[in-house]
PDB file of C-alpha atoms in Angstrom:
ATOM      1  CA  MET P   1     113.970 102.460  66.054  1.00  0.00           C
ATOM      2  CA  ASN P   2     116.392 103.465  63.308  1.00  0.00           C
ATOM      3  CA  ILE P   3     115.715 106.445  61.068  1.00  0.00           C
ATOM      4  CA  GLY P   4     118.647 106.460  58.658  1.00  0.00           C
ATOM      5  CA  ILE P   5     122.267 105.548  58.083  1.00  0.00           C
ATOM      6  CA  ALA P   6     124.834 107.578  60.020  1.00  0.00           C
ATOM      7  CA  PHE P   7     127.466 109.421  58.010  1.00  0.00           C
ATOM      8  CA  PRO P   8     130.405 108.996  57.823  1.00  0.00           C
ATOM      9  CA  PHE P   9     129.795 105.299  57.383  1.00  0.00           C
ATOM     10  CA  ASN P  10     130.980 103.047  60.192  1.00  0.00           C
ATOM     11  CA  ASP P  11     130.409  99.371  60.921  1.00  0.00           C
ATOM     12  CA  SER P  12     127.648  98.661  63.384  1.00  0.00           C
ATOM     13  CA  SER P  13     128.300  96.726  66.557  1.00  0.00           C
ATOM     14  CA  GLN P  14     124.560  96.131  67.124  1.00  0.00           C
ATOM     15  CA  GLY P  15     123.647  94.072  64.086  1.00  0.00           C
ATOM     16  CA  GLY P  16     123.306  95.316  60.563  1.00  0.00           C
ATOM     17  CA  ARG P  17     126.074  96.645  58.381  1.00  0.00           C
ATOM     18  CA  PHE P  18     126.097 100.382  59.183  1.00  0.00           C
ATOM     19  CA  GLN P  19     125.574 102.507  62.255  1.00  0.00           C
ATOM     20  CA  THR P  20     122.215 104.219  62.148  1.00  0.00           C
ATOM     21  CA  THR P  21     120.657 107.441  63.372  1.00  0.00           C
ATOM     22  CA  LYS P  22     117.997 107.118  66.035  1.00  0.00           C
ATOM     23  CA  THR P  23     116.589 110.670  66.118  1.00  0.00           C
ATOM     24  CA  THR P  24     115.365 113.093  63.479  1.00  0.00           C
ATOM     25  CA  ARG P  25     117.909 115.632  64.713  1.00  0.00           C
ATOM     26  CA  ASP P  26     120.782 113.187  64.109  1.00  0.00           C
ATOM     27  CA  ALA P  27     119.351 112.160  60.732  1.00  0.00           C
ATOM     28  CA  ILE P  28     119.172 115.792  59.573  1.00  0.00           C
ATOM     29  CA  LYS P  29     122.714 116.467  60.779  1.00  0.00           C
ATOM     30  CA  THR P  30     123.935 113.369  58.929  1.00  0.00           C
ATOM     31  CA  ASN P  31     122.065 114.393  55.776  1.00  0.00           C
ATOM     32  CA  LEU P  32     123.612 117.879  55.860  1.00  0.00           C
ATOM     33  CA  ILE P  33     127.139 116.512  56.353  1.00  0.00           C
ATOM     34  CA  SER P  34     126.583 114.028  53.553  1.00  0.00           C
ATOM     35  CA  LEU P  35     125.273 116.709  51.186  1.00  0.00           C
ATOM     36  CA  MET P  36     128.082 119.155  51.925  1.00  0.00           C
ATOM     37  CA  THR P  37     130.767 116.514  51.348  1.00  0.00           C
ATOM     38  CA  THR P  38     129.306 115.012  48.161  1.00  0.00           C
ATOM     39  CA  LYS P  39     131.433 115.726  45.096  1.00  0.00           C
ATOM     40  CA  PRO P  40     129.949 116.359  41.655  1.00  0.00           C
ATOM     41  CA  GLY P  41     129.180 113.065  39.915  1.00  0.00           C
ATOM     42  CA  GLN P  42     129.021 110.977  43.101  1.00  0.00           C
ATOM     43  CA  ARG P  43     125.229 110.602  42.977  1.00  0.00           C
ATOM     44  CA  PRO P  44     124.246 108.613  39.881  1.00  0.00           C
ATOM     45  CA  MET P  45     120.896 109.699  38.439  1.00  0.00           C
ATOM     46  CA  ARG P  46     120.955 112.807  40.687  1.00  0.00           C
ATOM     47  CA  SER P  47     123.787 114.792  39.173  1.00  0.00           C
ATOM     48  CA  ASN P  48     122.452 118.075  40.593  1.00  0.00           C
ATOM     49  CA  VAL P  49     122.905 116.880  44.189  1.00  0.00           C
ATOM     50  CA  TYR P  50     126.413 117.810  45.280  1.00  0.00           C
ATOM     51  CA  SER P  51     128.250 120.299  47.430  1.00  0.00           C
ATOM     52  CA  PRO P  52     129.033 123.643  45.799  1.00  0.00           C
ATOM     53  CA  PHE P  53     132.309 123.818  47.745  1.00  0.00           C
ATOM     54  CA  TYR P  54     133.989 121.647  45.141  1.00  0.00           C
ATOM     55  CA  ASN P  55     133.263 124.256  42.460  1.00  0.00           C
ATOM     56  CA  TYR P  56     135.531 126.728  44.254  1.00  0.00           C
ATOM     57  CA  ILE P  57     138.534 124.746  45.489  1.00  0.00           C
ATOM     58  CA  PHE P  58     140.769 126.133  42.729  1.00  0.00           C
ATOM     59  CA  ASP P  59     139.560 129.735  43.061  1.00  0.00           C
ATOM     60  CA  PRO P  60     141.247 132.416  45.136  1.00  0.00           C
ATOM     61  CA  TRP P  61     139.373 133.164  48.367  1.00  0.00           C
ATOM     62  CA  ASP P  62     137.901 136.671  48.253  1.00  0.00           C
ATOM     63  CA  ASP P  63     134.612 138.477  48.931  1.00  0.00           C
ATOM     64  CA  ILE P  64     133.198 137.580  45.519  1.00  0.00           C
ATOM     65  CA  THR P  65     133.928 133.860  45.970  1.00  0.00           C
ATOM     66  CA  GLU P  66     132.495 133.968  49.486  1.00  0.00           C
ATOM     67  CA  ASP P  67     129.246 135.617  48.356  1.00  0.00           C
ATOM     68  CA  MET P  68     128.766 133.270  45.398  1.00  0.00           C
ATOM     69  CA  LEU P  69     129.520 130.197  47.506  1.00  0.00           C
ATOM     70  CA  GLU P  70     127.135 131.248  50.258  1.00  0.00           C
ATOM     71  CA  ALA P  71     124.317 131.788  47.753  1.00  0.00           C
ATOM     72  CA  GLU P  72     124.893 128.352  46.191  1.00  0.00           C
ATOM     73  CA  VAL P  73     125.092 126.595  49.569  1.00  0.00           C
ATOM     74  CA  ARG P  74     121.840 128.200  50.696  1.00  0.00           C
ATOM     75  CA  GLN P  75     120.132 127.192  47.456  1.00  0.00           C
ATOM     76  CA  VAL P  76     121.258 123.545  47.490  1.00  0.00           C
ATOM     77  CA  ILE P  77     120.225 123.158  51.142  1.00  0.00           C
ATOM     78  CA  GLU P  78     116.827 124.699  50.387  1.00  0.00           C
ATOM     79  CA  ASP P  79     116.375 122.353  47.414  1.00  0.00           C
ATOM     80  CA  VAL P  80     117.604 119.109  48.998  1.00  0.00           C
ATOM     81  CA  ILE P  81     116.909 119.463  52.746  1.00  0.00           C
ATOM     82  CA  PRO P  82     113.833 121.721  52.994  1.00  0.00           C
ATOM     83  CA  GLU P  83     113.167 120.695  56.600  1.00  0.00           C
ATOM     84  CA  ILE P  84     115.971 122.981  57.786  1.00  0.00           C
ATOM     85  CA  LYS P  85     116.559 126.711  57.520  1.00  0.00           C
ATOM     86  CA  LEU P  86     120.153 127.873  57.314  1.00  0.00           C
ATOM     87  CA  GLU P  87     120.441 130.648  59.902  1.00  0.00           C
ATOM     88  CA  GLU P  88     124.138 131.441  59.617  1.00  0.00           C
ATOM     89  CA  LEU P  89     127.009 130.364  57.425  1.00  0.00           C
ATOM     90  CA  ILE P  90     130.351 131.395  58.864  1.00  0.00           C
ATOM     91  CA  PHE P  91     133.518 131.076  56.793  1.00  0.00           C
ATOM     92  CA  GLU P  92     137.014 131.153  58.243  1.00  0.00           C
ATOM     93  CA  PHE P  93     139.777 130.864  55.642  1.00  0.00           C
ATOM     94  CA  ASP P  94     143.367 130.170  56.710  1.00  0.00           C
ATOM     95  CA  GLU P  95     145.650 131.741  54.097  1.00  0.00           C
ATOM     96  CA  ASN P  96     148.654 129.737  55.316  1.00  0.00           C
ATOM     97  CA  THR P  97     147.118 126.278  54.921  1.00  0.00           C
ATOM     98  CA  TYR P  98     144.364 127.102  52.389  1.00  0.00           C
ATOM     99  CA  VAL P  99     141.805 125.411  54.613  1.00  0.00           C
ATOM    100  CA  LEU P 100     138.288 126.814  54.688  1.00  0.00           C
ATOM    101  CA  LYS P 101     136.478 126.123  57.948  1.00  0.00           C
ATOM    102  CA  VAL P 102     132.735 126.464  57.689  1.00  0.00           C
ATOM    103  CA  ARG P 103     130.214 126.658  60.499  1.00  0.00           C
ATOM    104  CA  PHE P 104     126.628 125.879  59.522  1.00  0.00           C
ATOM    105  CA  VAL P 105     124.056 127.124  62.032  1.00  0.00           C
ATOM    106  CA  TYR P 106     120.598 125.914  61.108  1.00  0.00           C
ATOM    107  CA  SER P 107     117.175 125.448  62.597  1.00  0.00           C
ATOM    108  CA  ILE P 108     114.958 122.424  62.167  1.00  0.00           C
ATOM    109  CA  VAL P 109     111.632 123.812  60.991  1.00  0.00           C
ATOM    110  CA  VAL P 110     109.532 120.808  62.041  1.00  0.00           C
ATOM    111  CA  PHE P 111     110.839 121.095  65.631  1.00  0.00           C
ATOM    112  CA  ASN P 112     109.787 124.694  66.313  1.00  0.00           C
ATOM    113  CA  SER P 113     113.055 125.978  64.888  1.00  0.00           C
ATOM    114  CA  LEU P 114     115.330 123.939  67.167  1.00  0.00           C
ATOM    115  CA  GLU P 115     118.863 125.176  66.419  1.00  0.00           C
ATOM    116  CA  ASP P 116     121.828 122.960  65.712  1.00  0.00           C
ATOM    117  CA  GLU P 117     125.153 123.310  63.936  1.00  0.00           C
ATOM    118  CA  ILE P 118     127.905 121.441  62.169  1.00  0.00           C
ATOM    119  CA  ASN P 119     131.498 122.371  61.415  1.00  0.00           C
ATOM    120  CA  LEU P 120     133.298 121.208  58.282  1.00  0.00           C
ATOM    121  CA  SER P 121     136.665 121.960  56.685  1.00  0.00           C
ATOM    122  CA  PHE P 122     137.568 122.056  53.003  1.00  0.00           C
ATOM    123  CA  GLN P 123     141.083 122.051  51.540  1.00  0.00           C
ATOM    124  CA  PHE P 124     141.491 124.665  48.824  1.00  0.00           C
ATOM    125  CA  GLN P 125     144.353 124.580  46.327  1.00  0.00           C
ATOM    126  CA  ASN P 126     147.141 127.113  46.457  1.00  0.00           C
ATOM    127  CA  PRO P 127     146.346 129.535  43.613  1.00  0.00           C
ATOM    128  CA  VAL P 128     149.190 130.122  41.201  1.00  0.00           C
ATOM    129  CA  VAL P 129     150.190 133.760  41.351  1.00  0.00           C
TER     130      VAL P 129
END
């Protein structure tokens, strides 16, 4: 039985157009990846559903940016994917490449707080000094 469409989108080899998720755990992971990689304006009629990371790609990486970004990420996850609780959000910024690696550790509330995680990377722009 299929629950949702797997993200990133790939052709299915088992009939149908897209690969699908078969478990709730995979569906939640796919939904979180999709949400965190959605740019502002990509969701017609739901303009408030996008990743806050894209609001900060031109900002210098510092403690203030980190705190603001973490608060926004927590809020959008709470609003859009209430079936998970974000346990930890770990940022690792490489000042040489301007790549922000983010580790999302979350628990799935409906599964007795079963923990899972995803890792994503975001390319920031080199701030003009």
